[in-house]
Amino acid sequence: MKCGAFDSGLTIHPDGKTTPCCQFDIELAKNINEIDWKDPWKDLRNGEGCGACQGPGPVYKDAYNPYINKQFAVRWLDVRNNNLCNMECIICNSYYSSKWASRLGHDEKFVSTNIDVDLDNVRRIYFAGGEPFLNKQHWEILKNIKDPSHCDLIYSSNLTIIKGIEDHWPKFNHILVNASLDGVGEFGEQIRPGLNWQRWQNNLDQVLKYENVTVEIACTVNLANIWHLHEVKKFADEKNISVRFYKMDHPNYLCISSLPEELKKQIKYIPNNEIQELLDQNQEHLFKHAIANILLGDRLRGTNLWNHLPFEQWAIKNILDY
């Protein structure tokens, strides 16, 4: 399998496992303490774990192929080495959010992997989490890049905390921020508990002031926010930034395919063909599970997401009136 990830890529997951890239089969991941840094992926080059790049159309390896080299060195570092997060988004889970872990009473609420990696050749760093701006090692990595002017940064961030960027970002070549946002205003605060809408807008305005920064809204489409996507698009247009709508298929009961047909007909804005194709699938048998999840979540977190959704009449007719 010819792919630059085998020559240059290192993805560090919250549980201490590593893979050539974030799309690689996690079942074949290696413990970071057991890696042979001379050629860490030599036994994986047959492509056994590369299922994500086997389909037609643009594939993930295209982004790695400029980094094909004869000798391995970490040129693309993907840091998602802990699950520390200040939010409890309804579509997330304890693997990626310490807030969720705490809610579920898991003994291991916070997972972190130490990083001891040669950064001399790094040209691109992707930070995710958890929330990367809460990750102390994120700041340590930025400090240890010898020539930041030749290094790009990419973030997947909820953009609720940005203190400290002023000391580092101006030194780097370019920064792309994929700002997670599943809804605006009060609805946004309900679907992503921990979000303060006014503070989020202020943070966005601060980030947009940097000339070397590009912001793109990343909106994960699910059966709760499918009714409010037009508001996200309108907000992005007003800020003159782009927005990408990503399909979500896990957990399956919160996927838009779980909506009953009569509710699907009420959807007014479908942003792309990928969302439409998922909407055309029928998993209506899961919808009652979704209702239970949303109502229980509101009860536990003190939110009122249910009041923003057009589900009540369906629930009365199909659950109470039997």
Short mmCIF file of C-alpha atoms in Angstrom, two decimals:
data_model
loop_
_atom_site.label_atom_id
_atom_site.label_comp_id
_atom_site.label_asym_id
_atom_site.label_seq_id
_atom_site.Cartn_x
_atom_site.Cartn_y
_atom_site.Cartn_z
CA MET A 1 0.00 0.00 0.00
CA LYS A 2 1.68 3.22 -1.16
CA CYS A 3 0.69 6.02 1.19
CA GLY A 4 2.66 8.80 2.84
CA ALA A 5 1.11 7.96 6.21
CA PHE A 6 3.43 4.93 6.47
CA ASP A 7 6.47 7.17 5.92
CA SER A 8 5.42 10.22 7.92
CA GLY A 9 2.21 9.77 9.88
CA LEU A 10 1.57 9.30 13.58
CA THR A 11 -1.86 9.44 15.16
CA ILE A 12 -2.00 9.22 18.96
CA HIS A 13 -5.36 8.13 20.40
CA PRO A 14 -6.70 8.79 23.92
CA ASP A 15 -6.01 5.23 25.07
CA GLY A 16 -2.31 5.35 24.17
CA LYS A 17 -2.71 3.46 20.91
CA THR A 18 -1.12 4.74 17.72
CA THR A 19 -1.90 4.35 14.02
CA PRO A 20 -0.43 5.78 10.80
CA CYS A 21 -3.49 7.99 10.37
CA CYS A 22 -6.83 8.60 12.08
CA GLN A 23 -8.73 6.50 9.51
CA PHE A 24 -6.62 3.38 10.01
CA ASP A 25 -8.25 0.28 11.56
CA ILE A 26 -7.97 0.80 15.31
CA GLU A 27 -7.89 -2.97 15.82
CA LEU A 28 -4.35 -2.92 14.36
CA ALA A 29 -3.16 -0.02 16.50
CA LYS A 30 0.13 -0.18 18.39
CA ASN A 31 1.02 0.98 21.86
CA ILE A 32 3.13 4.12 21.63
CA ASN A 33 5.72 2.61 24.00
CA GLU A 34 6.28 -0.36 21.68
CA ILE A 35 6.96 1.48 18.44
CA ASP A 36 10.14 0.95 16.44
CA TRP A 37 10.76 4.51 15.31
CA LYS A 38 13.02 3.44 12.44
CA ASP A 39 10.02 2.07 10.58
CA PRO A 40 6.96 1.90 12.88
CA TRP A 41 4.46 0.71 10.27
CA LYS A 42 6.58 -1.77 8.31
CA ASP A 43 4.25 -4.67 9.13
CA LEU A 44 1.14 -2.69 8.16
CA ARG A 45 2.13 -1.52 4.69
CA ASN A 46 0.09 -4.26 3.02
CA GLY A 47 -2.98 -2.07 3.46
CA GLU A 48 -4.84 -4.43 5.77
CA GLY A 49 -6.04 -1.52 7.93
CA CYS A 50 -6.67 0.92 5.08
CA GLY A 51 -10.34 0.18 4.41
CA ALA A 52 -11.29 3.85 4.64
CA CYS A 53 -9.27 4.59 1.48
CA GLN A 54 -10.48 1.67 -0.63
CA GLY A 55 -13.62 3.30 -2.02
CA PRO A 56 -14.08 5.50 -5.11
CA GLY A 57 -13.56 9.25 -5.13
CA PRO A 58 -11.23 11.38 -2.99
CA VAL A 59 -9.50 9.35 -0.29
CA TYR A 60 -7.63 10.27 2.86
CA LYS A 61 -4.26 9.04 1.60
CA ASP A 62 -4.24 11.82 -0.99
CA ALA A 63 -3.46 14.28 1.80
CA TYR A 64 -0.54 12.11 2.99
CA ASN A 65 1.06 11.33 -0.36
CA PRO A 66 3.11 14.59 -0.47
CA TYR A 67 4.91 13.19 2.58
CA ILE A 68 6.15 9.96 0.98
CA ASN A 69 9.82 9.50 1.96
CA LYS A 70 12.48 6.81 1.93
CA GLN A 71 13.15 7.12 5.66
CA PHE A 72 10.48 7.44 8.33
CA ALA A 73 10.15 10.70 10.25
CA VAL A 74 7.08 12.23 11.84
CA ARG A 75 5.98 14.90 9.40
CA TRP A 76 2.22 14.69 10.01
CA LEU A 77 1.39 14.44 13.70
CA ASP A 78 -2.21 13.78 14.71
CA VAL A 79 -2.71 14.50 18.42
CA ARG A 80 -5.89 13.25 20.03
CA ASN A 81 -4.13 11.87 23.05
CA ASN A 82 -6.70 12.66 25.73
CA ASN A 83 -10.43 12.95 26.27
CA LEU A 84 -10.43 16.03 28.51
CA CYS A 85 -13.44 18.09 27.50
CA ASN A 86 -15.66 20.77 29.00
CA MET A 87 -18.76 19.82 27.04
CA GLU A 88 -21.31 17.02 27.05
CA CYS A 89 -22.63 17.00 23.48
CA ILE A 90 -25.55 14.63 22.94
CA ILE A 91 -23.83 12.76 20.10
CA CYS A 92 -20.55 12.23 21.95
CA ASN A 93 -19.39 9.55 24.42
CA SER A 94 -16.96 8.89 27.26
CA TYR A 95 -14.09 7.90 24.94
CA TYR A 96 -13.88 11.46 23.61
CA SER A 97 -15.29 13.44 26.54
CA SER A 98 -14.30 13.37 30.21
CA LYS A 99 -17.58 15.15 30.97
CA TRP A 100 -19.46 12.21 29.49
CA ALA A 101 -17.26 9.80 31.44
CA SER A 102 -18.10 11.62 34.64
CA ARG A 103 -21.81 11.59 33.79
CA LEU A 104 -21.74 7.84 33.24
CA GLY A 105 -19.79 7.21 36.43
CA HIS A 106 -16.81 5.63 34.69
CA ASP A 107 -13.84 5.06 36.98
CA GLU A 108 -11.43 6.37 34.37
CA LYS A 109 -12.93 9.81 33.72
CA PHE A 110 -9.79 11.27 32.17
CA VAL A 111 -7.46 9.41 29.84
CA SER A 112 -4.16 10.90 28.69
CA THR A 113 -1.16 9.56 26.78
CA ASN A 114 2.26 11.10 27.20
CA ILE A 115 4.01 12.20 24.02
CA ASP A 116 7.76 11.84 23.53
CA VAL A 117 8.17 12.27 19.80
CA ASP A 118 10.90 13.81 17.64
CA LEU A 119 9.30 17.01 16.31
CA ASP A 120 12.21 18.20 14.15
CA ASN A 121 10.58 17.15 10.87
CA VAL A 122 6.94 17.96 11.63
CA ARG A 123 5.22 19.96 8.91
CA ARG A 124 1.58 19.50 9.85
CA ILE A 125 -0.11 18.92 13.21
CA TYR A 126 -3.73 18.04 13.73
CA PHE A 127 -5.17 18.56 17.21
CA ALA A 128 -8.39 16.96 18.37
CA GLY A 129 -9.63 15.52 21.64
CA GLY A 130 -11.44 15.96 23.88
CA GLU A 131 -10.94 19.66 23.54
CA PRO A 132 -7.36 20.40 22.40
CA PHE A 133 -7.13 23.81 24.07
CA LEU A 134 -7.56 22.08 27.44
CA ASN A 135 -4.69 19.73 26.64
CA LYS A 136 -1.47 20.92 28.34
CA GLN A 137 0.60 18.83 25.93
CA HIS A 138 -0.89 20.76 23.03
CA TRP A 139 0.83 23.90 24.30
CA GLU A 140 4.08 22.00 24.96
CA ILE A 141 4.14 20.76 21.38
CA LEU A 142 3.67 24.28 20.02
CA LYS A 143 6.58 25.50 22.15
CA ASN A 144 8.85 22.72 20.90
CA ILE A 145 8.41 23.26 17.15
CA LYS A 146 11.80 24.63 16.09
CA ASP A 147 10.62 26.33 12.91
CA PRO A 148 6.89 27.06 13.23
CA SER A 149 6.94 29.20 10.08
CA HIS A 150 7.20 25.92 8.10
CA CYS A 151 4.47 24.13 10.04
CA ASP A 152 0.69 24.15 9.59
CA LEU A 153 -1.81 23.54 12.38
CA ILE A 154 -5.28 22.04 12.12
CA TYR A 155 -7.76 22.02 14.98
CA SER A 156 -11.00 20.26 15.70
CA SER A 157 -12.20 22.47 18.54
CA ASN A 158 -15.40 23.51 20.25
CA LEU A 159 -13.88 27.01 20.36
CA THR A 160 -15.05 27.68 23.91
CA ILE A 161 -11.52 28.33 25.21
CA ILE A 162 -8.84 30.13 23.19
CA LYS A 163 -6.64 31.81 25.81
CA GLY A 164 -2.98 31.39 24.87
CA ILE A 165 -3.26 31.37 21.09
CA GLU A 166 -1.85 34.89 20.89
CA ASP A 167 1.53 33.61 22.12
CA HIS A 168 1.88 30.91 19.44
CA TRP A 169 -0.36 31.21 16.39
CA PRO A 170 1.30 34.24 14.76
CA LYS A 171 4.53 32.20 14.49
CA PHE A 172 3.00 29.39 12.40
CA ASN A 173 2.57 29.23 8.65
CA HIS A 174 -1.17 28.59 8.60
CA ILE A 175 -3.87 27.47 11.01
CA LEU A 176 -7.15 25.83 10.01
CA VAL A 177 -9.81 25.71 12.71
CA ASN A 178 -12.67 23.26 12.25
CA ALA A 179 -15.02 24.88 14.75
CA SER A 180 -17.62 22.40 15.98
CA LEU A 181 -21.09 23.91 15.97
CA ASP A 182 -24.30 21.89 15.79
CA GLY A 183 -26.74 24.74 16.39
CA VAL A 184 -26.81 28.46 17.07
CA GLY A 185 -28.28 30.49 19.92
CA GLU A 186 -30.27 28.83 22.68
CA PHE A 187 -30.73 25.66 20.64
CA GLY A 188 -26.95 25.37 20.25
CA GLU A 189 -26.59 25.55 24.03
CA GLN A 190 -29.10 22.74 24.49
CA ILE A 191 -27.63 20.31 21.98
CA ARG A 192 -24.06 20.96 23.17
CA PRO A 193 -24.29 21.42 26.97
CA GLY A 194 -21.37 23.56 28.09
CA LEU A 195 -21.71 26.03 25.20
CA ASN A 196 -22.20 29.72 25.98
CA TRP A 197 -23.39 31.20 22.70
CA GLN A 198 -22.28 34.77 23.33
CA ARG A 199 -18.82 33.71 24.48
CA TRP A 200 -18.51 31.39 21.47
CA GLN A 201 -19.24 34.23 19.08
CA ASN A 202 -16.71 36.44 20.83
CA ASN A 203 -14.06 33.72 20.53
CA LEU A 204 -14.83 33.29 16.85
CA ASP A 205 -14.40 37.00 16.24
CA GLN A 206 -11.03 36.94 18.01
CA VAL A 207 -9.79 33.99 15.96
CA LEU A 208 -10.89 35.58 12.68
CA LYS A 209 -8.60 38.57 13.33
CA TYR A 210 -5.48 36.50 12.58
CA GLU A 211 -4.38 36.77 8.94
CA ASN A 212 -2.91 33.25 8.91
CA VAL A 213 -6.07 31.61 10.27
CA THR A 214 -8.95 30.03 8.34
CA VAL A 215 -12.11 29.01 10.17
CA GLU A 216 -14.59 26.46 8.91
CA ILE A 217 -17.68 25.46 10.84
CA ALA A 218 -18.02 21.70 11.26
CA CYS A 219 -21.65 20.72 11.82
CA THR A 220 -22.49 17.09 12.60
CA VAL A 221 -25.97 16.33 11.30
CA ASN A 222 -28.21 14.26 13.57
CA LEU A 223 -31.94 13.84 14.17
CA ALA A 224 -31.97 16.70 16.69
CA ASN A 225 -30.28 19.44 14.67
CA ILE A 226 -31.60 18.52 11.20
CA TRP A 227 -34.43 20.97 11.95
CA HIS A 228 -32.00 23.86 12.59
CA LEU A 229 -29.32 23.49 9.91
CA HIS A 230 -30.52 26.51 7.99
CA GLU A 231 -29.72 28.64 11.05
CA VAL A 232 -26.13 27.37 11.06
CA LYS A 233 -25.79 28.10 7.33
CA LYS A 234 -27.20 31.61 7.78
CA PHE A 235 -24.79 32.33 10.64
CA ALA A 236 -21.81 31.08 8.60
CA ASP A 237 -22.83 33.23 5.64
CA GLU A 238 -23.11 36.30 7.86
CA LYS A 239 -19.58 35.68 9.13
CA ASN A 240 -18.34 34.99 5.60
CA ILE A 241 -16.96 31.58 6.56
CA SER A 242 -17.69 28.15 5.12
CA VAL A 243 -19.61 25.37 6.81
CA ARG A 244 -19.41 21.63 6.23
CA PHE A 245 -22.27 19.37 7.18
CA TYR A 246 -21.05 15.91 8.18
CA LYS A 247 -23.29 12.88 8.39
CA MET A 248 -23.47 11.00 11.67
CA ASP A 249 -24.28 7.30 11.81
CA HIS A 250 -23.29 6.48 15.39
CA PRO A 251 -25.03 6.13 17.75
CA ASN A 252 -27.50 4.81 15.20
CA TYR A 253 -30.61 5.84 17.15
CA LEU A 254 -29.59 9.52 16.88
CA CYS A 255 -28.95 9.22 13.15
CA ILE A 256 -31.41 11.00 10.83
CA SER A 257 -32.28 7.62 9.28
CA SER A 258 -34.07 6.83 12.55
CA LEU A 259 -36.69 9.52 11.97
CA PRO A 260 -40.21 8.31 11.05
CA GLU A 261 -41.22 9.04 7.47
CA GLU A 262 -43.92 11.50 8.48
CA LEU A 263 -41.31 13.60 10.31
CA LYS A 264 -38.78 13.36 7.48
CA LYS A 265 -41.33 15.03 5.21
CA GLN A 266 -41.28 18.10 7.46
CA ILE A 267 -37.55 18.76 6.98
CA LYS A 268 -37.10 21.98 5.00
CA TYR A 269 -33.33 22.19 4.47
CA ILE A 270 -31.09 19.30 3.39
CA PRO A 271 -27.56 20.61 2.80
CA ASN A 272 -26.06 17.95 0.52
CA ASN A 273 -26.57 14.62 -1.24
CA GLU A 274 -24.75 12.66 1.45
CA ILE A 275 -27.27 13.82 4.04
CA GLN A 276 -30.13 13.06 1.67
CA GLU A 277 -28.86 9.53 1.04
CA LEU A 278 -28.72 8.88 4.78
CA LEU A 279 -32.17 10.35 5.19
CA ASP A 280 -33.47 7.92 2.55
CA GLN A 281 -32.50 4.97 4.74
CA ASN A 282 -35.13 3.62 7.12
CA GLN A 283 -34.28 2.79 10.71
CA GLU A 284 -37.54 4.06 12.18
CA HIS A 285 -37.59 1.22 14.72
CA LEU A 286 -34.84 3.09 16.62
CA PHE A 287 -36.75 6.34 17.03
CA LYS A 288 -38.31 5.50 20.40
CA HIS A 289 -34.80 4.89 21.71
CA ALA A 290 -33.86 8.38 20.50
CA ILE A 291 -36.84 9.91 22.30
CA ALA A 292 -35.89 8.16 25.54
CA ASN A 293 -32.29 9.32 25.17
CA ILE A 294 -33.24 12.97 24.61
CA LEU A 295 -35.78 13.10 27.45
CA LEU A 296 -33.44 11.38 29.91
CA GLY A 297 -30.60 13.66 28.84
CA ASP A 298 -32.74 16.73 29.51
CA ARG A 299 -33.65 15.39 32.93
CA LEU A 300 -30.04 14.62 33.92
CA ARG A 301 -28.41 17.75 32.51
CA GLY A 302 -31.17 20.26 33.20
CA THR A 303 -31.50 21.11 29.49
CA ASN A 304 -34.64 21.53 27.37
CA LEU A 305 -33.59 20.14 24.00
CA TRP A 306 -36.95 18.39 23.67
CA ASN A 307 -38.75 21.74 23.49
CA HIS A 308 -36.80 22.62 20.34
CA LEU A 309 -37.84 19.46 18.47
CA PRO A 310 -41.07 18.59 16.59
CA PHE A 311 -41.43 15.18 18.22
CA GLU A 312 -44.18 15.62 20.80
CA GLN A 313 -47.25 15.00 18.66
CA TRP A 314 -45.68 11.91 17.12
CA ALA A 315 -44.81 10.60 20.59
CA ILE A 316 -48.33 11.20 21.92
CA LYS A 317 -49.87 9.38 18.97
CA ASN A 318 -47.41 6.49 18.78
CA ILE A 319 -46.37 5.97 22.39
CA LEU A 320 -49.12 7.22 24.71
CA ASP A 321 -52.13 6.54 22.48
CA TYR A 322 -51.89 2.80 21.91
#
